[in-house]
Every structure is written in structure tokens, then in C-alpha cells.
Short mmCIF file of C-alpha atoms and ligand atoms in Angstrom, two decimals:
data_model
loop_
_atom_site.label_atom_id
_atom_site.label_comp_id
_atom_site.label_asym_id
_atom_site.label_seq_id
_atom_site.Cartn_x
_atom_site.Cartn_y
_atom_site.Cartn_z
CA MET N 23 16.95 1.06 15.56
CA LEU N 24 13.51 -0.71 15.55
CA ASP N 25 13.78 -4.12 17.56
CA ILE N 26 12.13 -6.62 15.31
CA LYS N 27 11.37 -10.22 16.44
CA ILE N 28 11.48 -12.76 13.56
CA THR N 29 9.38 -15.86 13.44
CA ARG N 30 10.46 -18.07 10.53
CA ALA N 31 7.91 -19.85 8.36
CA GLU N 32 8.00 -23.73 8.82
CA THR N 33 8.01 -24.29 5.14
CA LEU N 34 8.97 -22.06 2.40
CA LYS N 35 6.74 -21.57 -0.94
CA GLN N 36 8.09 -22.73 -4.24
CA LYS N 37 8.91 -19.44 -6.29
CA PRO N 38 7.04 -18.79 -9.33
CA ALA N 39 9.29 -18.41 -12.65
CA ASP N 40 10.03 -14.88 -13.55
CA ASN N 41 8.09 -15.10 -16.72
CA VAL N 42 4.68 -15.82 -15.00
CA LEU N 43 4.90 -13.12 -12.40
CA GLY N 44 2.65 -10.28 -13.68
CA PHE N 45 1.72 -7.81 -10.93
CA GLY N 46 0.88 -8.54 -7.44
CA LYS N 47 -0.28 -12.12 -7.84
CA TYR N 48 2.32 -13.81 -5.70
CA PHE N 49 3.45 -13.18 -2.09
CA THR N 50 6.74 -13.84 -0.33
CA ASP N 51 7.13 -16.21 2.71
CA HIS N 52 6.98 -13.64 5.17
CA MET N 53 5.31 -10.09 6.19
CA PHE N 54 6.24 -7.24 8.54
CA MET N 55 3.49 -6.00 11.30
CA MET N 56 3.62 -3.58 14.11
CA ASP N 57 0.68 -2.71 16.43
CA TYR N 58 -0.40 0.75 17.45
CA THR N 59 -2.20 1.05 20.84
CA GLU N 60 -3.37 4.70 21.82
CA GLY N 61 -1.23 5.56 24.90
CA GLN N 62 1.57 3.15 24.16
CA GLY N 63 2.39 4.15 20.56
CA TRP N 64 3.88 1.68 17.99
CA HIS N 65 4.90 -1.69 19.52
CA ASP N 66 5.64 -5.37 18.81
CA ALA N 67 7.43 -4.92 15.61
CA ARG N 68 7.82 -8.32 14.04
CA ILE N 69 8.40 -10.14 10.95
CA VAL N 70 6.11 -13.23 10.66
CA PRO N 71 5.07 -16.09 8.13
CA TYR N 72 2.77 -14.44 5.46
CA ALA N 73 -0.80 -15.46 6.42
CA PRO N 74 -4.35 -14.20 6.78
CA ILE N 75 -4.88 -11.96 9.78
CA SER N 76 -7.98 -12.00 12.05
CA LEU N 77 -9.93 -8.92 12.66
CA GLU N 78 -13.38 -8.12 14.43
CA PRO N 79 -16.13 -7.71 11.66
CA SER N 80 -16.77 -4.39 13.17
CA ALA N 81 -13.17 -3.34 12.66
CA MET N 82 -13.21 0.25 11.71
CA VAL N 83 -11.18 -0.14 8.35
CA PHE N 84 -14.18 -2.10 6.88
CA HIS N 85 -16.73 0.48 7.39
CA TYR N 86 -15.02 3.86 7.11
CA ALA N 87 -12.08 2.97 5.23
CA GLN N 88 -9.48 4.47 7.67
CA GLU N 89 -6.55 2.96 5.37
CA MET N 90 -3.51 4.06 3.66
CA PHE N 91 -0.75 2.58 1.74
CA GLU N 92 2.36 3.07 -0.17
CA GLY N 93 4.23 1.33 -3.15
CA LEU N 94 7.75 1.05 -3.85
CA LYS N 95 10.25 -1.61 -5.40
CA ALA N 96 13.29 -3.25 -4.50
CA TYR N 97 15.73 -3.93 -7.64
CA ARG N 98 18.50 -6.58 -8.20
CA THR N 99 21.53 -5.24 -9.88
CA SER N 100 23.92 -7.06 -12.10
CA ASP N 101 26.58 -7.49 -9.24
CA GLY N 102 23.71 -8.93 -6.90
CA THR N 103 23.07 -5.88 -4.79
CA ILE N 104 19.35 -5.22 -3.63
CA GLN N 105 18.43 -1.55 -3.83
CA LEU N 106 15.56 0.84 -3.18
CA PHE N 107 14.68 3.99 -5.21
CA ARG N 108 14.26 7.04 -3.01
CA PRO N 109 12.27 5.39 -0.20
CA ASP N 110 12.77 8.34 1.91
CA ARG N 111 10.27 9.98 -0.53
CA ASN N 112 7.70 7.22 -0.05
CA ILE N 113 8.23 7.32 3.73
CA ALA N 114 7.39 11.05 3.78
CA ARG N 115 4.42 10.74 1.71
CA MET N 116 3.17 7.97 3.82
CA ASN N 117 3.29 10.23 6.69
CA ASN N 118 1.60 12.84 4.84
CA THR N 119 -1.09 10.53 3.97
CA ALA N 120 -1.38 9.43 7.64
CA ARG N 121 -1.87 13.07 8.68
CA ARG N 122 -4.62 13.67 6.27
CA LEU N 123 -6.37 10.35 7.56
CA CYS N 124 -5.90 11.15 11.26
CA ILE N 125 -3.49 7.72 11.52
CA PRO N 126 -0.46 8.04 13.70
CA GLN N 127 2.94 9.03 12.51
CA ILE N 128 5.41 6.34 11.83
CA PRO N 129 8.84 7.39 12.59
CA ALA N 130 10.60 7.54 9.51
CA GLU N 131 13.68 5.62 10.38
CA ASP N 132 11.64 2.94 11.80
CA ALA N 133 9.61 2.73 8.68
CA LEU N 134 12.86 2.35 6.60
CA CYS N 135 14.25 -0.21 9.10
CA ALA N 136 11.21 -2.27 8.70
CA ILE N 137 11.19 -2.27 4.73
CA LYS N 138 15.15 -2.94 4.58
CA THR N 139 14.91 -5.59 7.39
CA LEU N 140 12.02 -7.55 5.50
CA VAL N 141 13.41 -7.06 1.96
CA ASP N 142 16.84 -8.32 3.10
CA TYR N 143 15.16 -11.33 5.08
CA GLU N 144 13.33 -12.08 1.74
CA SER N 145 15.98 -11.04 -0.71
CA ASP N 146 15.73 -14.72 -2.37
CA TRP N 147 12.47 -13.46 -3.66
CA VAL N 148 13.80 -10.37 -5.61
CA PRO N 149 13.63 -11.93 -9.28
CA HIS N 150 16.71 -11.92 -11.61
CA SER N 151 15.43 -11.30 -15.02
CA GLU N 152 15.48 -7.84 -16.96
CA GLY N 153 12.91 -5.49 -15.76
CA THR N 154 11.42 -7.60 -12.88
CA SER N 155 11.77 -6.41 -9.13
CA LEU N 156 10.30 -6.95 -5.79
CA TYR N 157 7.21 -4.86 -5.17
CA ILE N 158 6.86 -3.51 -1.59
CA ARG N 159 3.46 -2.68 -0.23
CA PRO N 160 3.45 -1.05 3.27
CA PHE N 161 -0.21 -0.07 4.51
CA VAL N 162 -2.11 0.99 7.68
CA ILE N 163 -5.38 -0.24 8.79
CA ALA N 164 -7.65 1.02 11.58
CA THR N 165 -8.61 -2.07 13.69
CA ASP N 166 -11.05 -0.60 16.61
CA ALA N 167 -13.97 -2.85 16.96
CA MET N 168 -16.40 0.14 16.91
CA LEU N 169 -18.89 1.54 14.69
CA GLY N 170 -18.81 5.13 15.95
CA VAL N 171 -17.12 7.47 13.46
CA HIS N 172 -14.09 9.00 14.84
CA PRO N 173 -10.40 8.32 14.22
CA ALA N 174 -9.52 4.99 15.56
CA HIS N 175 -7.30 4.27 18.72
CA ASN N 176 -5.71 1.02 17.28
CA TYR N 177 -3.85 0.23 14.21
CA ILE N 178 -1.86 -2.32 12.33
CA PHE N 179 1.11 -1.28 10.12
CA MET N 180 2.18 -4.18 7.67
CA ILE N 181 4.33 -4.60 4.88
CA ILE N 182 3.87 -7.40 2.30
CA LEU N 183 5.96 -8.03 -0.68
CA SER N 184 5.19 -9.29 -4.23
CA PRO N 185 7.86 -10.38 -7.05
CA VAL N 186 6.48 -8.48 -10.17
CA GLY N 187 7.23 -9.08 -13.68
CA SER N 188 8.48 -6.71 -16.32
CA TYR N 189 5.72 -4.21 -16.92
CA TYR N 190 6.52 -4.13 -20.73
CA ALA N 191 7.31 -7.69 -21.64
CA GLY N 192 6.15 -6.80 -25.31
CA GLY N 193 7.82 -3.32 -25.32
CA LEU N 194 6.45 0.18 -24.29
CA ASP N 195 3.06 -0.05 -25.90
CA PRO N 196 1.35 3.32 -25.85
CA VAL N 197 -2.11 3.00 -24.26
CA LYS N 198 -5.62 4.46 -25.22
CA ILE N 199 -6.96 6.90 -22.63
CA PHE N 200 -10.67 7.96 -22.10
CA VAL N 201 -11.27 11.70 -20.87
CA GLU N 202 -13.69 11.50 -18.14
CA LYS N 203 -16.00 14.56 -17.65
CA GLU N 204 -18.69 12.84 -15.37
CA TYR N 205 -16.92 11.18 -12.55
CA VAL N 206 -13.87 12.62 -10.70
CA ARG N 207 -11.23 10.90 -8.57
CA ALA N 208 -10.49 13.64 -6.17
CA VAL N 209 -11.56 16.97 -5.26
CA LYS N 210 -9.93 20.29 -3.83
CA GLY N 211 -9.81 19.61 0.04
CA GLY N 212 -10.55 16.00 -0.25
CA THR N 213 -8.05 13.13 -0.24
CA GLY N 214 -6.46 13.27 -3.59
CA GLN N 215 -2.84 14.05 -2.40
CA ALA N 216 -3.20 10.96 0.16
CA LYS N 217 -2.48 7.60 -1.00
CA CYS N 218 -5.51 5.82 0.32
CA GLY N 219 -7.81 2.90 -0.73
CA GLY N 220 -11.01 5.13 -0.67
CA ASN N 221 -9.61 7.04 -3.70
CA TYR N 222 -9.39 3.71 -5.52
CA ALA N 223 -12.88 2.39 -4.66
CA ALA N 224 -14.04 5.82 -5.74
CA SER N 225 -11.93 5.39 -9.05
CA LEU N 226 -13.07 2.04 -10.35
CA ILE N 227 -16.42 3.14 -11.94
CA GLY N 228 -14.30 5.47 -14.14
CA GLN N 229 -12.09 2.80 -15.12
CA ASP N 230 -15.10 0.59 -15.98
CA LYS N 231 -16.46 3.20 -18.32
CA ALA N 232 -13.26 3.91 -19.97
CA GLU N 233 -13.05 -0.01 -20.73
CA LYS N 234 -16.45 0.28 -22.38
CA TYR N 235 -15.08 2.94 -24.59
CA GLY N 236 -12.42 0.63 -25.59
CA CYS N 237 -9.74 2.51 -23.62
CA GLU N 238 -7.40 1.17 -20.94
CA GLN N 239 -7.32 3.97 -18.46
CA VAL N 240 -8.93 7.38 -17.66
CA LEU N 241 -7.64 10.76 -17.88
CA TRP N 242 -9.25 12.29 -14.50
CA LEU N 243 -10.16 16.00 -14.64
CA ASP N 244 -10.48 18.21 -11.65
CA GLY N 245 -13.38 17.91 -9.39
CA VAL N 246 -14.58 21.51 -9.63
CA HIS N 247 -14.57 22.61 -13.25
CA HIS N 248 -14.17 18.97 -14.83
CA LYS N 249 -11.86 20.87 -17.07
CA TYR N 250 -8.24 20.67 -15.72
CA VAL N 251 -6.26 17.50 -16.15
CA ASP N 252 -5.38 15.95 -12.61
CA GLU N 253 -3.82 12.41 -13.38
CA VAL N 254 -4.07 9.23 -15.69
CA GLY N 255 -5.34 6.07 -14.21
CA SER N 256 -3.32 5.78 -10.95
CA MET N 257 -0.29 7.74 -12.43
CA ASN N 258 0.73 11.29 -12.74
CA VAL N 259 0.62 12.57 -16.26
CA PHE N 260 3.12 14.59 -18.48
CA PHE N 261 2.56 16.31 -21.75
CA VAL N 262 5.16 17.60 -24.16
CA ILE N 263 3.42 20.76 -25.91
CA ASP N 264 5.36 22.64 -28.63
CA GLY N 265 8.61 21.37 -27.07
CA GLU N 266 7.75 22.39 -23.57
CA VAL N 267 7.34 19.60 -20.93
CA VAL N 268 3.97 20.24 -18.87
CA THR N 269 2.71 18.49 -15.89
CA PRO N 270 -0.30 19.53 -13.58
CA GLU N 271 0.70 21.50 -10.63
CA LEU N 272 0.24 19.99 -7.19
CA THR N 273 -1.19 23.22 -5.65
CA ASP N 274 -4.74 22.21 -5.16
CA GLY N 275 -4.16 18.92 -3.21
CA ASN N 276 -6.01 16.63 -5.66
CA ILE N 277 -2.97 15.12 -7.36
CA LEU N 278 -1.01 12.41 -5.81
CA PRO N 279 2.57 13.59 -5.59
CA GLY N 280 4.39 10.75 -7.34
CA VAL N 281 8.11 9.84 -6.46
CA THR N 282 8.28 9.01 -10.26
CA ARG N 283 6.82 12.44 -11.28
CA MET N 284 9.28 14.45 -8.79
CA SER N 285 12.08 12.23 -10.21
CA CYS N 286 11.27 13.15 -13.96
CA LEU N 287 11.00 16.70 -13.00
CA ASP N 288 14.45 16.56 -11.28
CA LEU N 289 15.98 14.66 -14.36
CA LEU N 290 14.34 17.05 -17.20
CA ARG N 291 15.41 20.22 -15.32
CA SER N 292 19.07 18.55 -14.67
CA TRP N 293 18.99 18.18 -18.64
CA GLY N 294 18.15 21.86 -19.03
CA MET N 295 14.84 21.35 -20.55
CA LYS N 296 11.89 23.57 -20.39
CA VAL N 297 9.59 22.14 -17.61
CA THR N 298 6.48 23.93 -16.26
CA GLU N 299 4.12 22.82 -13.49
CA ARG N 300 0.77 24.40 -14.11
CA LYS N 301 -2.94 23.84 -15.00
CA VAL N 302 -3.63 22.22 -18.46
CA THR N 303 -7.26 21.76 -19.69
CA ALA N 304 -8.33 18.71 -21.60
CA GLN N 305 -9.30 21.52 -24.28
CA GLU N 306 -5.76 22.64 -24.48
CA LEU N 307 -4.59 19.26 -25.38
CA PHE N 308 -7.16 18.70 -28.33
CA ASP N 309 -6.13 22.40 -29.59
CA ALA N 310 -2.56 21.65 -29.38
CA HIS N 311 -3.06 18.37 -31.30
CA ALA N 312 -5.23 20.25 -33.96
CA ALA N 313 -2.20 22.72 -34.27
CA GLY N 314 0.32 19.72 -34.57
CA LYS N 315 1.92 20.83 -31.35
CA LEU N 316 0.92 17.79 -28.78
CA ASP N 317 4.27 16.10 -29.34
CA GLU N 318 4.16 13.48 -26.40
CA ALA N 319 1.90 12.44 -23.56
CA PHE N 320 2.79 9.88 -20.96
CA GLY N 321 1.90 8.70 -17.22
CA THR N 322 4.43 8.20 -14.62
CA GLY N 323 4.20 5.77 -11.61
CA THR N 324 6.36 3.11 -9.69
CA ALA N 325 4.79 0.13 -11.41
CA ALA N 326 5.13 1.17 -15.26
CA VAL N 327 7.68 3.71 -14.60
CA ILE N 328 6.85 5.63 -17.91
CA SER N 329 3.42 4.52 -19.74
CA PRO N 330 3.26 6.36 -23.20
CA ILE N 331 -0.07 7.64 -24.05
CA GLY N 332 -1.08 6.95 -27.65
CA GLU N 333 -4.50 7.89 -28.14
CA LEU N 334 -6.88 10.36 -26.19
CA VAL N 335 -10.61 9.69 -26.59
CA ASP N 336 -13.85 11.61 -25.36
CA GLU N 337 -17.24 11.80 -26.61
CA GLU N 338 -16.29 14.19 -29.36
CA HIS N 339 -12.54 13.49 -29.97
CA ASP N 340 -10.23 10.79 -30.74
CA ILE N 341 -6.70 11.95 -31.45
CA VAL N 342 -3.39 9.89 -32.03
CA ILE N 343 -0.48 11.22 -30.24
CA ASN N 344 3.13 11.01 -31.75
CA GLY N 345 1.80 8.37 -34.39
CA GLY N 346 0.84 6.29 -31.58
CA LYS N 347 4.42 5.55 -30.54
CA ILE N 348 6.45 6.31 -27.58
CA GLY N 349 8.18 9.94 -27.99
CA ALA N 350 11.73 10.81 -27.61
CA ILE N 351 11.53 12.44 -24.05
CA SER N 352 9.28 9.68 -22.76
CA GLN N 353 11.98 7.09 -24.04
CA ARG N 354 14.92 8.93 -22.62
CA LEU N 355 13.14 9.34 -19.03
CA TYR N 356 12.30 5.63 -19.20
CA ASP N 357 15.81 4.51 -20.09
CA GLU N 358 17.33 7.04 -17.55
CA LEU N 359 15.06 5.96 -14.46
CA THR N 360 15.18 2.37 -15.29
CA GLY N 361 18.91 2.53 -15.59
CA ILE N 362 19.29 4.23 -12.22
CA GLN N 363 16.94 1.78 -10.57
CA TRP N 364 18.59 -1.45 -11.81
CA GLY N 365 22.08 0.07 -11.15
CA LYS N 366 23.20 0.51 -14.75
CA ARG N 367 23.44 4.09 -14.56
CA GLU N 368 24.79 6.51 -12.02
CA ALA N 369 22.04 7.84 -9.68
CA PRO N 370 21.80 11.58 -8.30
CA GLU N 371 22.94 11.77 -4.73
CA GLY N 372 20.69 10.08 -2.38
CA TRP N 373 18.51 8.36 -4.70
CA ILE N 374 19.70 4.79 -4.08
CA VAL N 375 19.48 2.92 -0.73
CA LYS N 376 21.04 -0.28 -0.64
CA VAL N 377 19.34 -2.98 1.33
CA LYS N 378 22.58 -5.07 1.59
C1 PLP W 4 0.96 5.94 -6.29
C2 PLP W 4 0.19 6.79 -7.27
C3 PLP W 4 0.89 7.62 -8.30
C4 PLP W 4 2.26 7.32 -8.55
O1 PLP W 4 3.26 7.51 -7.52
P1 PLP W 4 4.74 6.98 -7.70
O2 PLP W 4 5.25 7.39 -6.43
O3 PLP W 4 5.50 7.64 -8.85
O4 PLP W 4 4.46 5.49 -7.72
C5 PLP W 4 0.08 8.50 -9.08
N1 PLP W 4 -1.13 8.74 -8.83
C6 PLP W 4 -1.87 7.93 -7.71
C7 PLP W 4 -3.26 8.15 -7.85
C8 PLP W 4 -1.16 7.05 -6.90
O5 PLP W 4 -1.91 6.14 -6.03
#
């Protein structure tokens, strides 16, 4: 068990009302920190008041982006229980990301202990309204004051918490997506399967371009052929083509292995549906639509759970999927996942971890 020293904030903040939360705008009173020093390992686990941190301007994270993060949520159920959804999956992924970025491993039991202890300590911050939750953002940064390019010898692991609103305050509105053929998010052999800030920095320009085309998000294609679908925005992507559920396979390492993606696959298979992980080209989507066979399309991720795609656009096409409305499979997955997360439906073995 991790020994966590707690320093209580002298004054606590006023909590925002549930209806103004949005995403990632407010932070709780405390945060978790733990230092890594080469030769000593991880040490000085502590919960301290949420506050700015001080780093050397030469700290490696600022220059070479040796940084990684995770994202999961704590949910309040109707009986007041606070629970996490498959945190073991996030922690396993965190250590896979760490390996790719030459960041030292964090023992899984220590990471879970840190998350649970901080969420429990801040449990008053888990909002109560329907669809709201407490977003948990663990991250690691390289702190060596050093401009040479090599893996750092010193790191900080931190966890911050942010109460977030219901993603769908106005219902599950399908979004308009731009098929991006110029910029790519990830390439084979790169960091696509790692959850790191660098991937996001590289994706901003695509997002910007999509907005110029009147779209909300980007459909990312593979970095070699600019042909196969990778992801949508910062979500994994699913299609229902002629009754078969299809999602891009993870084999090339350029797709982030989402916990929501994995959970959708598990649920769909448990329902006896035909599900395939394989390569899908953007052309196949346009062709399937022309043949009347593109039934549904949706993104999956922790923030939105299921995000229906209502329209796909590129320089030559503009197609509307399922009449611009959420499809039956998307809706069923959304209801089941949110039901499990907020404790209204029975969870498969091991999916729910109670904080207290
Ligand atoms: C975090 C993330 C996802 C979704 O993963 P979840 O575990 O389902 O939240 C998908 N794509 C990218 C690029 C991500 O960073």
C-alpha cells in the first residue's frame, strides 16, 4: 500500500453549480503528486492543495514533450456510492504509454491506490446531477533541467480532478466529421497507441481545418496510405455496415486502444452481434453509403461515451448517415455503458471498482 502524506488546503473553494460545469474548467481543492528520481524510484507520494507547480524553464517536458496522460471518471450512483469504470485498463495502458516514451513504470497497485485515495478525499466534488461525473487526469512529466536529448532521470506523476457536466445536455446530437487526407495523427511505428500530449499537439491543425469546413471533428486516416480509417477526433470509431459492426483493428500501433472501444466490443459480442476488427477505407464508407448499407457511425471515448456521426464530408462527398440521427446500436451501447457506469445496470465481472 502506497504511503500517502496528506496536506489539507487552508481554504476550500466554492463548488460550481452542476449546470455550468462543462469539461475540464474547474479543478478540485487537492491534487496527488509523486516524484521519481533515478536510483531511488518513485517516492514522496502526497496529496497537497491544488496549486501551480514550479519547474526550471529548461525542464525536459517543455522542449521534447516527454509527457503522458490518462483519462477516466468517477461516478456517483443513486445510493451515494462513488465508483470507477475499469481503472485497471487505464493503468495498464498508462504503463504501455510509459514504455513507449521511456518513462519509468508506475506499479499498478500504487497508481490505483493514488487514484482511489485522491477521489475519496475529494468525494464532495463528485457532482450529483444526471450525467455528471468527476474526471480524473493522471499524468507524468519529465523534469530534468537539461537540454540534451535523452530519456530524463527525474519525473513527476500527478493526478488532478475536474467535475464535468453531462456531455449531452441537449441530447445525443450527431456530429459532422471531415475526412482528413493531408494531415495525419499517427504513423506505424510512431506514438499513435500511446496517450501522450505530443499526439495532440500534432492533431490541432487537422481540427482547425475541419472547423473551416464546418465540421466539428476530423476522421483521421492512416499515415502511410492516407486511406484506412484510424480514429475520429480523439475517439475510436465504429461503423455499422450492412448489419455488421466494424472498427479499425489495432495491429499497426497507430490507434489508441480505448477502454470504451474495448468495452463496446465486449458488450456487442456478449449480445451475439457480428463484430469485426479490420481495416476500413474511407472509400468503403462512401461506397457503402451509396449502396444504402452504411447504417451507423459513432465515436467512442470516456468523455462522450458514444458520439454519433451524422455526416461525413470530404472535398468530393457529403453524406448523411442514418438520417442524421443516432442509430439503434449506438443508442443501445450508450444506454448500457452509462447504465453500468452510474450503477443503474449490472456490470460484467470486474468492470466496476468502488472508491468507498
Ligand atoms: C483517450 C483516447 C481515446 C479514447 O480512449 P478511452 O479509454 O475510451 O477514453 C481514443 N483516441 C485517442 C487519441 C485518445 O487519446
